[in-house]
Amino acid sequence: MCGIVAVIGSREAAPLLLEGLRQLEYRGYDSAGIATIEQSASGESAALHCVRAKGKLVNLSASVEQEGAPGFCGIGHTRWATHGKPEVRNAHPHRDGDGDVAVVQNGIIENHRSLREELTAAGVSFRSDTDTEVIPHLISAELQRLRFAGQPADGSTLLRAVQNVLPRLQGAYALAVLWADVPGALVVARKAAPLLIGLGEGEFLCASDTPALAGFTRTILPLEDGEVALLTPLGIELYDEAGERQQRSPSLLSGQEHVADKRQFRHFMLKEIHEQPETARLWVERHLLLNLQGGDPVALPFDESFYAGIERIQILACGTSRHAALVGAYLLEQFAGVPASVHYASEFRYAPPPLAPNTLTIGVTQSGETADTLAALAMDAQRREANPDPAYAPRQLGVTNRPESSLARQVPHILDIGAGIEVGVAATKTFLGQLLAFYALALAFAGRRTTRSEDEIVALVNELRGLPDHLSALVEQHDKCSEVMAHRFAETQDVIFLGRGINYPIALEGALKLKEISYIHAEGYPAGEMKHGPIALLDKHVPVISIAVPGVVFEKVLSNAQEAKARDAQLIGVAPICADTELFDELLPVPEVSEWISPLFTMVPMQLLSYHIAAHRGLDVDQPRNLAKSVTVE
């Protein structure tokens, strides 16, 4: 959930570290810091400089300018608080007692309490409340042991010390380590948390995500789980968990946009909402085929063996990705005729359903690094591999916006949503990309089954072809009307969102967006469930936003809306303009399209209304409090 940057080379490290951290700001954080090693002019001694600050990077930059952080080797970190409050003393990097070893870490060390007790009994004094601080103390003790045994003060000794300490750490981590005695060496390691090495000319830059590398190099070497690397200006030594030297060729970053640019927009989130028509256009060009006569309706990067024998689908996801998965499961089951279920990835790990044969498991994560989703996929694969029946063999697919992520290295098949970099923590265009991925999968399965006629498949494809133009007009329209409506929510504390059928997940997503960025309490419900409890909340101070699109549940949704109106709730409709929708006090109009593709339109008013309410309140829309873009811890 945090951001790591580490650099070694022939240039001053601090500017590179700060710029790398700026590129990772979108991940969410509440404190930041860097550490560098300055070698004396004679080369006989070195000093470790550590600068930390609470809050945004502007505070850290000011401290670095004031205090200085010289040196050609350094590590940097943006911290999202887990253990310990967001205070300077809990900010990374953390050091040992002498201040000679510095460490930055992502993830959680689950056995930190027992390690802390052990170190405290040995006389170590802790300065923070974090789980990370045990690491520099453990490494320092191991370095002392190795030096006492006659090992030299060089990079190999630092590497060995880190390798000896890692087996003692339980949990997930990506870490970078400096030792003042060796200003020309940097050690990095990962376990269940992302870390990549960028290769420059005589210098290396490590980071937890690709945007920090994009302006530095396009040649990368992603660390595999359990690997440790020693970096010097002369090269990389890479070792696996068993300590065996590894030889692996680097890869190139894909051609996606990796550098964020807000352009003329006030916030990244607004820019990304406006980019959704282009996301849809690229998807149509990439996936929808022109010749549908008896052929495949979509182009997906899988051969026929991928589809063969699949009898059911289970989807693992969290947050917004789960809402996209709920729409996807509806499409797969109701349109394509494949039984489908959706599970919270975090719950699946501890209460997995009974194994079913011939099952495709889909993991959905926009970053490709969501810890719960990756762990749930790994558990599913392990359980299935333990079953000797071939029908239970693991069949897995990942849906992500990062084809170079950990997810892509974990599962055999990847569906890249291709939305480009998204900086706003609240997902918008990546949500659309995930939805479109499921439309493609539903069409692919429907084209191979008899559930839908060719005419029905062609009708859906043709509607999807018109999506980019419809979205373009809709975004422009609701950007204006949502801005006008936002001031009415100045004193609002609670909002109810209602939907049914394929649009129930959109009600959940609408409520989540409003909670995430405006801090207004909001809940999404199936419209028919309102009278089973939530109706007790309704009065004139609680707006009800109801999604009502023509289809099999249209009349039922309108009836549920009438129940809310009878309780004096302000009734806001997300619906087409027609006589039936005149009952709403306010209407956020959407085109009258088939119910199958309606979620691709009803999501837009939700996004823009949430955005303008938060902006009207003067909140940090792109980096809402307590949230992170990539949730890389459990």
PDB file of N, CA and C in Angstrom, residues 285-341:
ATOM      1  N   GLU A 285     -12.285  -1.270 -30.509  1.00  0.00           N
ATOM      2  CA  GLU A 285     -11.349  -1.533 -31.602  1.00  0.00           C
ATOM      3  C   GLU A 285     -10.541  -2.807 -31.374  1.00  0.00           C
ATOM      4  N   ARG A 286     -10.233  -3.075 -30.130  1.00  0.00           N
ATOM      5  CA  ARG A 286      -9.363  -4.211 -29.814  1.00  0.00           C
ATOM      6  C   ARG A 286     -10.119  -5.535 -29.779  1.00  0.00           C
ATOM      7  N   HIS A 287     -11.388  -5.501 -29.352  1.00  0.00           N
ATOM      8  CA  HIS A 287     -12.064  -6.761 -29.053  1.00  0.00           C
ATOM      9  C   HIS A 287     -13.290  -7.095 -29.906  1.00  0.00           C
ATOM     10  N   LEU A 288     -14.026  -6.114 -30.353  1.00  0.00           N
ATOM     11  CA  LEU A 288     -15.249  -6.436 -31.084  1.00  0.00           C
ATOM     12  C   LEU A 288     -14.933  -6.726 -32.548  1.00  0.00           C
ATOM     13  N   LEU A 289     -15.366  -7.870 -33.034  1.00  0.00           N
ATOM     14  CA  LEU A 289     -15.101  -8.285 -34.405  1.00  0.00           C
ATOM     15  C   LEU A 289     -16.230  -7.830 -35.328  1.00  0.00           C
ATOM     16  N   LEU A 290     -15.881  -7.607 -36.588  1.00  0.00           N
ATOM     17  CA  LEU A 290     -16.859  -7.103 -37.559  1.00  0.00           C
ATOM     18  C   LEU A 290     -17.721  -8.214 -38.147  1.00  0.00           C
ATOM     19  N   ASN A 291     -17.120  -9.356 -38.413  1.00  0.00           N
ATOM     20  CA  ASN A 291     -17.847 -10.454 -39.052  1.00  0.00           C
ATOM     21  C   ASN A 291     -18.370 -11.404 -37.978  1.00  0.00           C
ATOM     22  N   LEU A 292     -19.684 -11.363 -37.725  1.00  0.00           N
ATOM     23  CA  LEU A 292     -20.256 -12.161 -36.653  1.00  0.00           C
ATOM     24  C   LEU A 292     -20.976 -13.408 -37.155  1.00  0.00           C
ATOM     25  N   GLN A 293     -21.007 -13.628 -38.442  1.00  0.00           N
ATOM     26  CA  GLN A 293     -21.829 -14.700 -38.990  1.00  0.00           C
ATOM     27  C   GLN A 293     -21.255 -16.055 -38.608  1.00  0.00           C
ATOM     28  N   GLY A 294     -21.795 -16.594 -37.519  1.00  0.00           N
ATOM     29  CA  GLY A 294     -21.376 -17.907 -37.071  1.00  0.00           C
ATOM     30  C   GLY A 294     -19.994 -17.951 -36.467  1.00  0.00           C
ATOM     31  N   GLY A 295     -19.354 -16.806 -36.333  1.00  0.00           N
ATOM     32  CA  GLY A 295     -17.984 -16.778 -35.813  1.00  0.00           C
ATOM     33  C   GLY A 295     -17.928 -16.250 -34.402  1.00  0.00           C
ATOM     34  N   ASP A 296     -16.708 -16.012 -33.954  1.00  0.00           N
ATOM     35  CA  ASP A 296     -16.474 -15.498 -32.611  1.00  0.00           C
ATOM     36  C   ASP A 296     -16.857 -14.019 -32.566  1.00  0.00           C
ATOM     37  N   PRO A 297     -17.685 -13.603 -31.590  1.00  0.00           N
ATOM     38  CA  PRO A 297     -18.076 -12.186 -31.533  1.00  0.00           C
ATOM     39  C   PRO A 297     -16.990 -11.263 -31.006  1.00  0.00           C
ATOM     40  N   VAL A 298     -16.008 -11.822 -30.307  1.00  0.00           N
ATOM     41  CA  VAL A 298     -14.948 -10.994 -29.726  1.00  0.00           C
ATOM     42  C   VAL A 298     -13.592 -11.635 -29.969  1.00  0.00           C
ATOM     43  N   ALA A 299     -12.565 -10.781 -29.938  1.00  0.00           N
ATOM     44  CA  ALA A 299     -11.183 -11.258 -30.043  1.00  0.00           C
ATOM     45  C   ALA A 299     -10.551 -11.198 -28.661  1.00  0.00           C
ATOM     46  N   LEU A 300     -10.271 -12.360 -28.093  1.00  0.00           N
ATOM     47  CA  LEU A 300      -9.600 -12.441 -26.805  1.00  0.00           C
ATOM     48  C   LEU A 300      -8.318 -13.254 -26.968  1.00  0.00           C
ATOM     49  N   PRO A 301      -7.329 -13.007 -26.122  1.00  0.00           N
ATOM     50  CA  PRO A 301      -6.008 -13.649 -26.310  1.00  0.00           C
ATOM     51  C   PRO A 301      -5.950 -15.082 -25.791  1.00  0.00           C
ATOM     52  N   PHE A 302      -6.987 -15.885 -26.073  1.00  0.00           N
ATOM     53  CA  PHE A 302      -7.034 -17.261 -25.601  1.00  0.00           C
ATOM     54  C   PHE A 302      -7.405 -18.177 -26.760  1.00  0.00           C
ATOM     55  N   ASP A 303      -6.842 -19.384 -26.756  1.00  0.00           N
ATOM     56  CA  ASP A 303      -7.243 -20.355 -27.779  1.00  0.00           C
ATOM     57  C   ASP A 303      -8.425 -21.178 -27.269  1.00  0.00           C
ATOM     58  N   GLU A 304      -8.893 -22.105 -28.089  1.00  0.00           N
ATOM     59  CA  GLU A 304     -10.103 -22.851 -27.746  1.00  0.00           C
ATOM     60  C   GLU A 304      -9.929 -23.708 -26.500  1.00  0.00           C
ATOM     61  N   SER A 305      -8.712 -24.123 -26.206  1.00  0.00           N
ATOM     62  CA  SER A 305      -8.504 -24.954 -25.023  1.00  0.00           C
ATOM     63  C   SER A 305      -8.845 -24.202 -23.736  1.00  0.00           C
ATOM     64  N   PHE A 306      -8.779 -22.875 -23.784  1.00  0.00           N
ATOM     65  CA  PHE A 306      -9.119 -22.075 -22.608  1.00  0.00           C
ATOM     66  C   PHE A 306     -10.585 -22.280 -22.219  1.00  0.00           C
ATOM     67  N   TYR A 307     -11.476 -22.353 -23.202  1.00  0.00           N
ATOM     68  CA  TYR A 307     -12.909 -22.436 -22.940  1.00  0.00           C
ATOM     69  C   TYR A 307     -13.390 -23.869 -22.730  1.00  0.00           C
ATOM     70  N   ALA A 308     -12.647 -24.841 -23.213  1.00  0.00           N
ATOM     71  CA  ALA A 308     -13.126 -26.220 -23.266  1.00  0.00           C
ATOM     72  C   ALA A 308     -13.414 -26.778 -21.874  1.00  0.00           C
ATOM     73  N   GLY A 309     -14.605 -27.321 -21.712  1.00  0.00           N
ATOM     74  CA  GLY A 309     -14.958 -28.048 -20.501  1.00  0.00           C
ATOM     75  C   GLY A 309     -15.309 -27.212 -19.299  1.00  0.00           C
ATOM     76  N   ILE A 310     -15.329 -25.903 -19.405  1.00  0.00           N
ATOM     77  CA  ILE A 310     -15.665 -25.058 -18.248  1.00  0.00           C
ATOM     78  C   ILE A 310     -17.159 -25.171 -17.963  1.00  0.00           C
ATOM     79  N   GLU A 311     -17.491 -25.572 -16.737  1.00  0.00           N
ATOM     80  CA  GLU A 311     -18.889 -25.736 -16.342  1.00  0.00           C
ATOM     81  C   GLU A 311     -19.363 -24.647 -15.394  1.00  0.00           C
ATOM     82  N   ARG A 312     -18.435 -23.986 -14.736  1.00  0.00           N
ATOM     83  CA  ARG A 312     -18.818 -22.919 -13.804  1.00  0.00           C
ATOM     84  C   ARG A 312     -17.630 -21.971 -13.628  1.00  0.00           C
ATOM     85  N   ILE A 313     -17.940 -20.782 -13.119  1.00  0.00           N
ATOM     86  CA  ILE A 313     -16.914 -19.748 -12.926  1.00  0.00           C
ATOM     87  C   ILE A 313     -17.050 -19.186 -11.523  1.00  0.00           C
ATOM     88  N   GLN A 314     -15.915 -19.024 -10.833  1.00  0.00           N
ATOM     89  CA  GLN A 314     -15.911 -18.313  -9.555  1.00  0.00           C
ATOM     90  C   GLN A 314     -14.957 -17.126  -9.684  1.00  0.00           C
ATOM     91  N   ILE A 315     -15.369 -15.993  -9.119  1.00  0.00           N
ATOM     92  CA  ILE A 315     -14.626 -14.747  -9.278  1.00  0.00           C
ATOM     93  C   ILE A 315     -14.205 -14.252  -7.900  1.00  0.00           C
ATOM     94  N   LEU A 316     -12.930 -13.867  -7.775  1.00  0.00           N
ATOM     95  CA  LEU A 316     -12.361 -13.393  -6.520  1.00  0.00           C
ATOM     96  C   LEU A 316     -11.957 -11.932  -6.695  1.00  0.00           C
ATOM     97  N   ALA A 317     -12.392 -11.069  -5.792  1.00  0.00           N
ATOM     98  CA  ALA A 317     -12.100  -9.641  -5.951  1.00  0.00           C
ATOM     99  C   ALA A 317     -12.403  -8.904  -4.655  1.00  0.00           C
ATOM    100  N   CYS A 318     -11.990  -7.638  -4.603  1.00  0.00           N
ATOM    101  CA  CYS A 318     -12.225  -6.767  -3.448  1.00  0.00           C
ATOM    102  C   CYS A 318     -12.696  -5.397  -3.948  1.00  0.00           C
ATOM    103  N   GLY A 319     -13.469  -4.699  -3.138  1.00  0.00           N
ATOM    104  CA  GLY A 319     -13.828  -3.309  -3.410  1.00  0.00           C
ATOM    105  C   GLY A 319     -14.517  -3.105  -4.737  1.00  0.00           C
ATOM    106  N   THR A 320     -14.079  -2.071  -5.463  1.00  0.00           N
ATOM    107  CA  THR A 320     -14.658  -1.760  -6.767  1.00  0.00           C
ATOM    108  C   THR A 320     -14.526  -2.936  -7.721  1.00  0.00           C
ATOM    109  N   SER A 321     -13.424  -3.648  -7.666  1.00  0.00           N
ATOM    110  CA  SER A 321     -13.246  -4.811  -8.535  1.00  0.00           C
ATOM    111  C   SER A 321     -14.329  -5.849  -8.272  1.00  0.00           C
ATOM    112  N   ARG A 322     -14.741  -5.972  -7.028  1.00  0.00           N
ATOM    113  CA  ARG A 322     -15.813  -6.920  -6.716  1.00  0.00           C
ATOM    114  C   ARG A 322     -17.137  -6.465  -7.322  1.00  0.00           C
ATOM    115  N   HIS A 323     -17.384  -5.177  -7.340  1.00  0.00           N
ATOM    116  CA  HIS A 323     -18.623  -4.692  -7.949  1.00  0.00           C
ATOM    117  C   HIS A 323     -18.641  -4.977  -9.446  1.00  0.00           C
ATOM    118  N   ALA A 324     -17.484  -4.784 -10.101  1.00  0.00           N
ATOM    119  CA  ALA A 324     -17.397  -5.156 -11.513  1.00  0.00           C
ATOM    120  C   ALA A 324     -17.612  -6.651 -11.681  1.00  0.00           C
ATOM    121  N   ALA A 325     -17.083  -7.447 -10.750  1.00  0.00           N
ATOM    122  CA  ALA A 325     -17.246  -8.894 -10.813  1.00  0.00           C
ATOM    123  C   ALA A 325     -18.708  -9.302 -10.659  1.00  0.00           C
ATOM    124  N   LEU A 326     -19.475  -8.579  -9.832  1.00  0.00           N
ATOM    125  CA  LEU A 326     -20.890  -8.889  -9.660  1.00  0.00           C
ATOM    126  C   LEU A 326     -21.666  -8.663 -10.955  1.00  0.00           C
ATOM    127  N   VAL A 327     -21.341  -7.578 -11.648  1.00  0.00           N
ATOM    128  CA  VAL A 327     -21.952  -7.364 -12.970  1.00  0.00           C
ATOM    129  C   VAL A 327     -21.504  -8.474 -13.913  1.00  0.00           C
ATOM    130  N   GLY A 328     -20.231  -8.818 -13.858  1.00  0.00           N
ATOM    131  CA  GLY A 328     -19.695  -9.872 -14.709  1.00  0.00           C
ATOM    132  C   GLY A 328     -20.364 -11.208 -14.473  1.00  0.00           C
ATOM    133  N   ALA A 329     -20.569 -11.560 -13.204  1.00  0.00           N
ATOM    134  CA  ALA A 329     -21.224 -12.829 -12.889  1.00  0.00           C
ATOM    135  C   ALA A 329     -22.651 -12.851 -13.424  1.00  0.00           C
ATOM    136  N   TYR A 330     -23.344 -11.715 -13.328  1.00  0.00           N
ATOM    137  CA  TYR A 330     -24.706 -11.621 -13.872  1.00  0.00           C
ATOM    138  C   TYR A 330     -24.697 -11.879 -15.374  1.00  0.00           C
ATOM    139  N   LEU A 331     -23.753 -11.242 -16.075  1.00  0.00           N
ATOM    140  CA  LEU A 331     -23.656 -11.419 -17.530  1.00  0.00           C
ATOM    141  C   LEU A 331     -23.304 -12.860 -17.893  1.00  0.00           C
ATOM    142  N   LEU A 332     -22.325 -13.418 -17.192  1.00  0.00           N
ATOM    143  CA  LEU A 332     -21.892 -14.777 -17.507  1.00  0.00           C
ATOM    144  C   LEU A 332     -23.013 -15.789 -17.268  1.00  0.00           C
ATOM    145  N   GLU A 333     -23.769 -15.573 -16.205  1.00  0.00           N
ATOM    146  CA  GLU A 333     -24.814 -16.530 -15.863  1.00  0.00           C
ATOM    147  C   GLU A 333     -26.096 -16.302 -16.657  1.00  0.00           C
ATOM    148  N   GLN A 334     -26.543 -15.054 -16.728  1.00  0.00           N
ATOM    149  CA  GLN A 334     -27.837 -14.770 -17.351  1.00  0.00           C
ATOM    150  C   GLN A 334     -27.763 -14.641 -18.867  1.00  0.00           C
ATOM    151  N   PHE A 335     -26.643 -14.116 -19.379  1.00  0.00           N
ATOM    152  CA  PHE A 335     -26.526 -13.964 -20.837  1.00  0.00           C
ATOM    153  C   PHE A 335     -25.821 -15.158 -21.469  1.00  0.00           C
ATOM    154  N   ALA A 336     -24.708 -15.599 -20.859  1.00  0.00           N
ATOM    155  CA  ALA A 336     -23.915 -16.667 -21.468  1.00  0.00           C
ATOM    156  C   ALA A 336     -24.282 -18.055 -20.976  1.00  0.00           C
ATOM    157  N   GLY A 337     -25.037 -18.139 -19.875  1.00  0.00           N
ATOM    158  CA  GLY A 337     -25.477 -19.436 -19.400  1.00  0.00           C
ATOM    159  C   GLY A 337     -24.439 -20.231 -18.636  1.00  0.00           C
ATOM    160  N   VAL A 338     -23.431 -19.558 -18.078  1.00  0.00           N
ATOM    161  CA  VAL A 338     -22.399 -20.235 -17.279  1.00  0.00           C
ATOM    162  C   VAL A 338     -22.638 -19.900 -15.809  1.00  0.00           C
ATOM    163  N   PRO A 339     -22.934 -20.879 -14.961  1.00  0.00           N
ATOM    164  CA  PRO A 339     -23.095 -20.580 -13.532  1.00  0.00           C
ATOM    165  C   PRO A 339     -21.877 -19.838 -12.990  1.00  0.00           C
ATOM    166  N   ALA A 340     -22.119 -18.747 -12.282  1.00  0.00           N
ATOM    167  CA  ALA A 340     -21.014 -17.897 -11.823  1.00  0.00           C
ATOM    168  C   ALA A 340     -21.295 -17.395 -10.414  1.00  0.00           C
ATOM    169  N   SER A 341     -20.253 -17.308  -9.620  1.00  0.00           N
ATOM    170  CA  SER A 341     -20.355 -16.800  -8.252  1.00  0.00           C
ATOM    171  C   SER A 341     -19.216 -15.826  -7.993  1.00  0.00           C
TER     172      SER A 341
END
